[in-house]
Short mmCIF file of C-alpha atoms in Angstrom, two decimals:
data_model
loop_
_atom_site.label_atom_id
_atom_site.label_comp_id
_atom_site.label_asym_id
_atom_site.label_seq_id
_atom_site.Cartn_x
_atom_site.Cartn_y
_atom_site.Cartn_z
CA UNK A 1 -11.65 -215.46 -21.24
CA UNK A 2 -10.48 -218.52 -19.35
CA UNK A 3 -8.40 -218.36 -16.17
CA UNK A 4 -7.64 -220.70 -13.27
CA UNK A 5 -7.96 -220.46 -9.48
CA UNK A 6 -5.17 -221.59 -7.18
CA UNK A 7 -6.11 -220.05 -3.83
CA UNK A 8 -8.84 -218.12 -2.00
CA UNK A 9 -8.73 -215.87 1.05
CA UNK A 10 -11.89 -214.70 2.83
CA UNK A 11 -12.65 -212.56 5.87
CA UNK A 12 -16.01 -211.05 6.76
CA UNK A 13 -18.86 -211.08 9.28
CA UNK A 14 -19.08 -214.71 10.44
CA UNK A 15 -16.63 -215.76 7.69
CA UNK A 16 -13.28 -216.20 9.43
CA UNK A 17 -11.21 -217.68 6.61
CA UNK A 18 -11.84 -219.69 3.42
CA UNK A 19 -11.72 -223.19 4.91
CA UNK A 20 -13.70 -222.13 8.01
CA UNK A 21 -16.43 -220.71 5.74
CA UNK A 22 -16.83 -223.69 3.39
CA UNK A 23 -19.58 -225.36 5.42
CA UNK A 24 -21.89 -222.33 5.35
CA UNK A 25 -21.06 -221.46 1.74
CA UNK A 26 -22.09 -224.99 0.75
CA UNK A 27 -25.19 -224.82 3.00
CA UNK A 28 -24.02 -227.75 5.13
CA UNK A 29 -24.22 -225.44 8.16
CA UNK A 30 -26.32 -222.37 8.81
CA UNK A 31 -24.54 -219.07 8.37
CA UNK A 32 -24.23 -217.13 11.63
CA UNK A 33 -23.18 -213.49 11.40
CA UNK A 34 -20.53 -212.21 13.80
CA UNK A 35 -18.16 -209.25 13.87
CA UNK A 36 -15.26 -209.58 11.44
CA UNK A 37 -12.13 -210.72 13.30
CA UNK A 38 -9.56 -208.10 12.30
CA UNK A 39 -5.90 -208.44 13.27
CA UNK A 40 -2.80 -206.43 12.41
CA UNK A 41 -0.63 -208.33 9.96
CA UNK A 42 2.60 -209.81 11.25
CA UNK A 43 3.99 -209.40 7.72
CA UNK A 44 4.53 -205.69 8.34
CA UNK A 45 7.31 -204.12 10.45
CA UNK A 46 6.00 -202.92 13.84
CA UNK A 47 6.21 -199.22 12.87
CA UNK A 48 4.14 -199.77 9.73
CA UNK A 49 1.73 -202.13 11.52
CA UNK A 50 0.70 -199.40 13.99
CA UNK A 51 -0.30 -197.05 11.15
CA UNK A 52 -2.60 -199.42 9.29
CA UNK A 53 -6.35 -199.07 9.18
CA UNK A 54 -9.13 -201.55 8.48
CA UNK A 55 -8.64 -201.74 4.67
CA UNK A 56 -4.97 -202.69 5.02
CA UNK A 57 -5.74 -205.28 7.72
CA UNK A 58 -8.45 -206.81 5.52
CA UNK A 59 -6.26 -206.83 2.40
CA UNK A 60 -3.22 -208.34 4.05
CA UNK A 61 -5.27 -211.00 5.86
CA UNK A 62 -7.11 -212.31 2.80
CA UNK A 63 -4.10 -211.91 0.52
CA UNK A 64 -1.87 -213.86 2.89
CA UNK A 65 -4.46 -216.64 3.20
CA UNK A 66 -5.02 -216.89 -0.56
CA UNK A 67 -1.29 -217.16 -1.28
CA UNK A 68 -0.83 -219.72 1.50
CA UNK A 69 -3.63 -221.83 -0.03
CA UNK A 70 -2.14 -221.39 -3.51
CA UNK A 71 1.40 -222.15 -2.25
CA UNK A 72 2.63 -219.33 -4.49
CA UNK A 73 5.20 -216.60 -3.71
CA UNK A 74 3.41 -213.20 -3.43
CA UNK A 75 6.67 -211.39 -4.20
CA UNK A 76 6.54 -212.65 -7.80
CA UNK A 77 2.84 -212.11 -8.51
CA UNK A 78 1.08 -209.03 -9.93
CA UNK A 79 -1.91 -207.69 -8.00
CA UNK A 80 -5.22 -205.94 -8.58
CA UNK A 81 -6.79 -204.20 -5.57
CA UNK A 82 -10.44 -203.21 -5.70
CA UNK A 83 -12.59 -201.27 -3.23
CA UNK A 84 -15.71 -199.17 -3.57
CA UNK A 85 -14.49 -196.45 -1.23
CA UNK A 86 -10.98 -197.13 0.12
CA UNK A 87 -10.30 -196.02 3.69
CA UNK A 88 -13.52 -194.37 4.93
CA UNK A 89 -12.14 -193.78 8.44
CA UNK A 90 -9.30 -191.65 7.10
CA UNK A 91 -11.66 -189.80 4.78
CA UNK A 92 -13.90 -188.99 7.76
CA UNK A 93 -11.02 -187.68 9.92
CA UNK A 94 -9.57 -185.58 7.08
CA UNK A 95 -13.00 -184.06 6.42
CA UNK A 96 -13.29 -183.27 10.15
CA UNK A 97 -9.87 -181.57 10.08
CA UNK A 98 -10.74 -179.50 7.01
CA UNK A 99 -13.92 -178.30 8.75
CA UNK A 100 -12.06 -176.53 11.59
CA UNK A 101 -9.90 -173.40 11.65
CA UNK A 102 -6.51 -175.16 11.97
CA UNK A 103 -6.09 -177.16 8.75
CA UNK A 104 -3.40 -179.57 9.96
CA UNK A 105 -3.87 -182.95 8.33
CA UNK A 106 -1.76 -185.72 9.83
CA UNK A 107 0.85 -186.92 7.29
CA UNK A 108 0.05 -190.53 8.26
CA UNK A 109 -3.65 -190.00 7.66
CA UNK A 110 -2.88 -188.32 4.34
CA UNK A 111 -0.72 -191.12 2.96
CA UNK A 112 -3.20 -193.74 4.21
CA UNK A 113 -6.07 -191.91 2.49
CA UNK A 114 -4.93 -192.59 -1.09
CA UNK A 115 -6.78 -195.37 -2.87
CA UNK A 116 -3.64 -197.48 -3.44
CA UNK A 117 -2.58 -197.42 0.24
CA UNK A 118 -3.46 -201.09 0.66
CA UNK A 119 -1.37 -201.97 -2.40
CA UNK A 120 1.56 -200.02 -0.97
CA UNK A 121 1.43 -201.85 2.36
CA UNK A 122 1.10 -205.15 0.47
CA UNK A 123 4.32 -204.37 -1.42
CA UNK A 124 6.10 -203.58 1.86
CA UNK A 125 4.77 -206.74 3.52
CA UNK A 126 5.58 -209.15 0.67
CA UNK A 127 8.61 -207.35 -0.83
CA UNK A 128 6.81 -207.45 -4.17
CA UNK A 129 7.90 -205.16 -7.00
CA UNK A 130 5.45 -206.68 -9.47
CA UNK A 131 2.84 -204.51 -11.28
CA UNK A 132 -0.15 -203.48 -9.16
CA UNK A 133 -3.43 -201.83 -10.10
CA UNK A 134 -5.89 -200.19 -7.66
CA UNK A 135 -9.41 -199.42 -8.85
CA UNK A 136 -12.91 -198.63 -7.67
CA UNK A 137 -16.27 -198.94 -9.36
CA UNK A 138 -18.88 -198.27 -6.66
CA UNK A 139 -21.06 -201.38 -6.15
CA UNK A 140 -19.44 -203.12 -9.12
CA UNK A 141 -15.92 -202.90 -7.69
CA UNK A 142 -15.47 -206.67 -7.25
CA UNK A 143 -16.64 -207.40 -10.80
CA UNK A 144 -14.39 -204.64 -12.15
CA UNK A 145 -11.44 -206.12 -10.28
CA UNK A 146 -12.20 -209.59 -11.62
CA UNK A 147 -12.53 -208.26 -15.18
CA UNK A 148 -9.25 -206.31 -14.87
CA UNK A 149 -7.45 -209.35 -13.40
CA UNK A 150 -8.80 -211.64 -16.10
CA UNK A 151 -7.74 -209.23 -18.86
CA UNK A 152 -4.18 -208.97 -17.49
CA UNK A 153 -3.91 -212.74 -17.15
CA UNK A 154 -5.14 -213.42 -20.70
CA UNK A 155 -3.25 -210.57 -22.42
CA UNK A 156 0.04 -210.76 -20.51
CA UNK A 157 0.03 -214.47 -19.62
CA UNK A 158 0.93 -213.80 -15.97
CA UNK A 159 -0.60 -214.86 -12.62
CA UNK A 160 -2.54 -212.11 -10.85
CA UNK A 161 -3.93 -211.87 -7.32
CA UNK A 162 -7.24 -210.03 -6.99
CA UNK A 163 -7.76 -208.49 -3.53
CA UNK A 164 -11.13 -206.79 -2.89
CA UNK A 165 -12.22 -205.15 0.35
CA UNK A 166 -14.77 -202.75 1.82
CA UNK A 167 -15.60 -201.41 5.26
CA UNK A 168 -18.29 -199.11 6.69
CA UNK A 169 -17.92 -195.35 6.82
CA UNK A 170 -18.34 -193.61 10.20
CA UNK A 171 -21.34 -191.33 10.63
CA UNK A 172 -22.45 -189.05 9.08
CA UNK A 173 -21.10 -190.59 5.85
CA UNK A 174 -22.58 -193.94 6.84
CA UNK A 175 -26.07 -192.44 6.66
CA UNK A 176 -25.67 -191.66 2.95
CA UNK A 177 -23.41 -194.58 1.91
CA UNK A 178 -24.32 -197.68 3.88
CA UNK A 179 -21.81 -200.55 3.82
CA UNK A 180 -22.89 -203.50 5.93
CA UNK A 181 -19.59 -204.59 7.50
CA UNK A 182 -15.88 -205.31 7.09
CA UNK A 183 -15.33 -207.73 4.22
CA UNK A 184 -12.30 -208.87 2.20
CA UNK A 185 -11.75 -211.54 -0.44
CA UNK A 186 -8.67 -212.58 -2.43
CA UNK A 187 -8.27 -214.89 -5.42
CA UNK A 188 -4.91 -216.11 -6.76
CA UNK A 189 -5.53 -216.54 -10.49
CA UNK A 190 -3.32 -217.98 -13.22
CA UNK A 191 -3.27 -218.29 -17.04
CA UNK A 192 -2.60 -222.04 -17.00
CA UNK A 193 -3.36 -225.14 -14.94
CA UNK A 194 -0.81 -225.75 -12.19
CA UNK A 195 -0.43 -228.45 -9.56
CA UNK A 196 -2.44 -226.24 -7.14
CA UNK A 197 -5.31 -225.35 -9.52
CA UNK A 198 -8.71 -226.35 -8.18
CA UNK A 199 -11.11 -224.55 -10.56
CA UNK A 200 -11.32 -222.90 -13.97
CA UNK A 201 -13.28 -219.70 -14.60
CA UNK A 202 -14.63 -218.64 -18.00
CA UNK A 203 -15.38 -214.91 -17.68
CA UNK A 204 -17.44 -212.93 -20.19
CA UNK A 205 -19.44 -209.70 -20.27
CA UNK A 206 -23.18 -210.06 -20.94
CA UNK A 207 -26.35 -207.94 -20.88
CA UNK A 208 -30.07 -208.60 -20.69
CA UNK A 209 -29.90 -210.47 -17.37
CA UNK A 210 -32.75 -209.89 -14.93
CA UNK A 211 -30.63 -209.88 -11.75
CA UNK A 212 -27.31 -211.12 -10.36
CA UNK A 213 -27.08 -214.63 -8.91
CA UNK A 214 -28.38 -214.42 -5.31
CA UNK A 215 -27.30 -216.44 -2.29
CA UNK A 216 -29.83 -219.08 -1.23
CA UNK A 217 -29.26 -218.35 2.49
CA UNK A 218 -31.21 -215.15 3.34
CA UNK A 219 -28.55 -213.90 5.76
CA UNK A 220 -25.77 -214.42 3.22
CA UNK A 221 -27.92 -212.72 0.58
CA UNK A 222 -28.28 -209.72 2.91
CA UNK A 223 -24.50 -209.70 3.34
CA UNK A 224 -23.99 -209.91 -0.46
CA UNK A 225 -26.34 -207.03 -1.10
CA UNK A 226 -25.00 -204.76 1.65
CA UNK A 227 -21.23 -204.83 0.95
CA UNK A 228 -19.79 -204.24 -2.55
CA UNK A 229 -16.86 -206.65 -2.03
CA UNK A 230 -19.34 -209.31 -0.85
CA UNK A 231 -20.82 -209.38 -4.37
CA UNK A 232 -18.17 -212.10 -4.74
CA UNK A 233 -20.19 -214.50 -2.55
CA UNK A 234 -22.09 -216.33 -5.36
CA UNK A 235 -18.74 -217.07 -7.05
CA UNK A 236 -17.18 -218.17 -3.75
CA UNK A 237 -20.18 -220.44 -3.07
CA UNK A 238 -19.79 -222.04 -6.51
CA UNK A 239 -16.08 -222.61 -5.84
CA UNK A 240 -16.89 -224.07 -2.42
CA UNK A 241 -19.45 -226.50 -3.87
CA UNK A 242 -16.83 -227.78 -6.37
CA UNK A 243 -19.54 -228.17 -8.98
CA UNK A 244 -19.91 -227.04 -12.57
CA UNK A 245 -22.19 -223.99 -12.60
CA UNK A 246 -22.63 -220.45 -13.92
CA UNK A 247 -22.99 -217.30 -11.80
CA UNK A 248 -23.84 -213.75 -12.86
CA UNK A 249 -22.18 -210.84 -11.04
CA UNK A 250 -23.48 -207.29 -11.43
CA UNK A 251 -21.29 -204.91 -13.39
CA UNK A 252 -22.26 -201.44 -14.68
CA UNK A 253 -24.79 -199.93 -17.10
CA UNK A 254 -27.01 -203.01 -17.08
CA UNK A 255 -24.15 -205.39 -17.85
CA UNK A 256 -23.10 -208.47 -15.89
CA UNK A 257 -20.11 -210.75 -15.65
CA UNK A 258 -21.00 -214.30 -16.63
CA UNK A 259 -18.61 -216.62 -14.79
CA UNK A 260 -18.69 -220.31 -15.66
CA UNK A 261 -17.06 -222.35 -12.88
CA UNK A 262 -15.48 -225.70 -13.74
CA UNK A 263 -13.80 -227.79 -11.00
CA UNK A 264 -10.32 -229.07 -11.87
#
């Protein structure tokens, strides 16, 4: 299935934006890890901004950057949101509340705990009423989001923005489900070449692959392996290099996504 890339957004440890990260993704500079620079989105009204957690901040930051790079209106574009665990902070606090005698869950925490909370805030921020899908698939969440986006683009002939994010759980959940940092990535994808297209992707499902494509930089490979959304890094590196190449992204049940990248 062939689709096209118009814009990328990226935010993670030491990766403060797509253009800022190009030099380390192309190995022209050494990757240096640093805490993810999270900010509340100015796209949201002040009342909504105060209620947002890390997943919403990640999603809005990378989504806004990807659409700015694509020069496309987010209000007229369908979205797919993908995360392995959603808002772990809210899950932790709700579990704490349910473990005490007074079972009073904050309404704000409750509505932020649903898996499509980030999609809801995105709709408020961008005034979009376009279709939106929120999914999770454990460590294969980015690949699942890319496969779902690709299918919608090919079947319905519409542009789709894929927004994937993950963040660490607090303890004690962190001890049993380790996620290595705050990471978000967004791709604005289209069914046809436009004046802002910079790469084509040919996506297919394959089996019998020994392992996913690793990152050549050991620190970036550690990042890729420790955060489900960061499984996107080999694809982002191929897009950054602007070269024709093939990457394999892990999916489920021994299957992989084969993504052939062709610069446009």
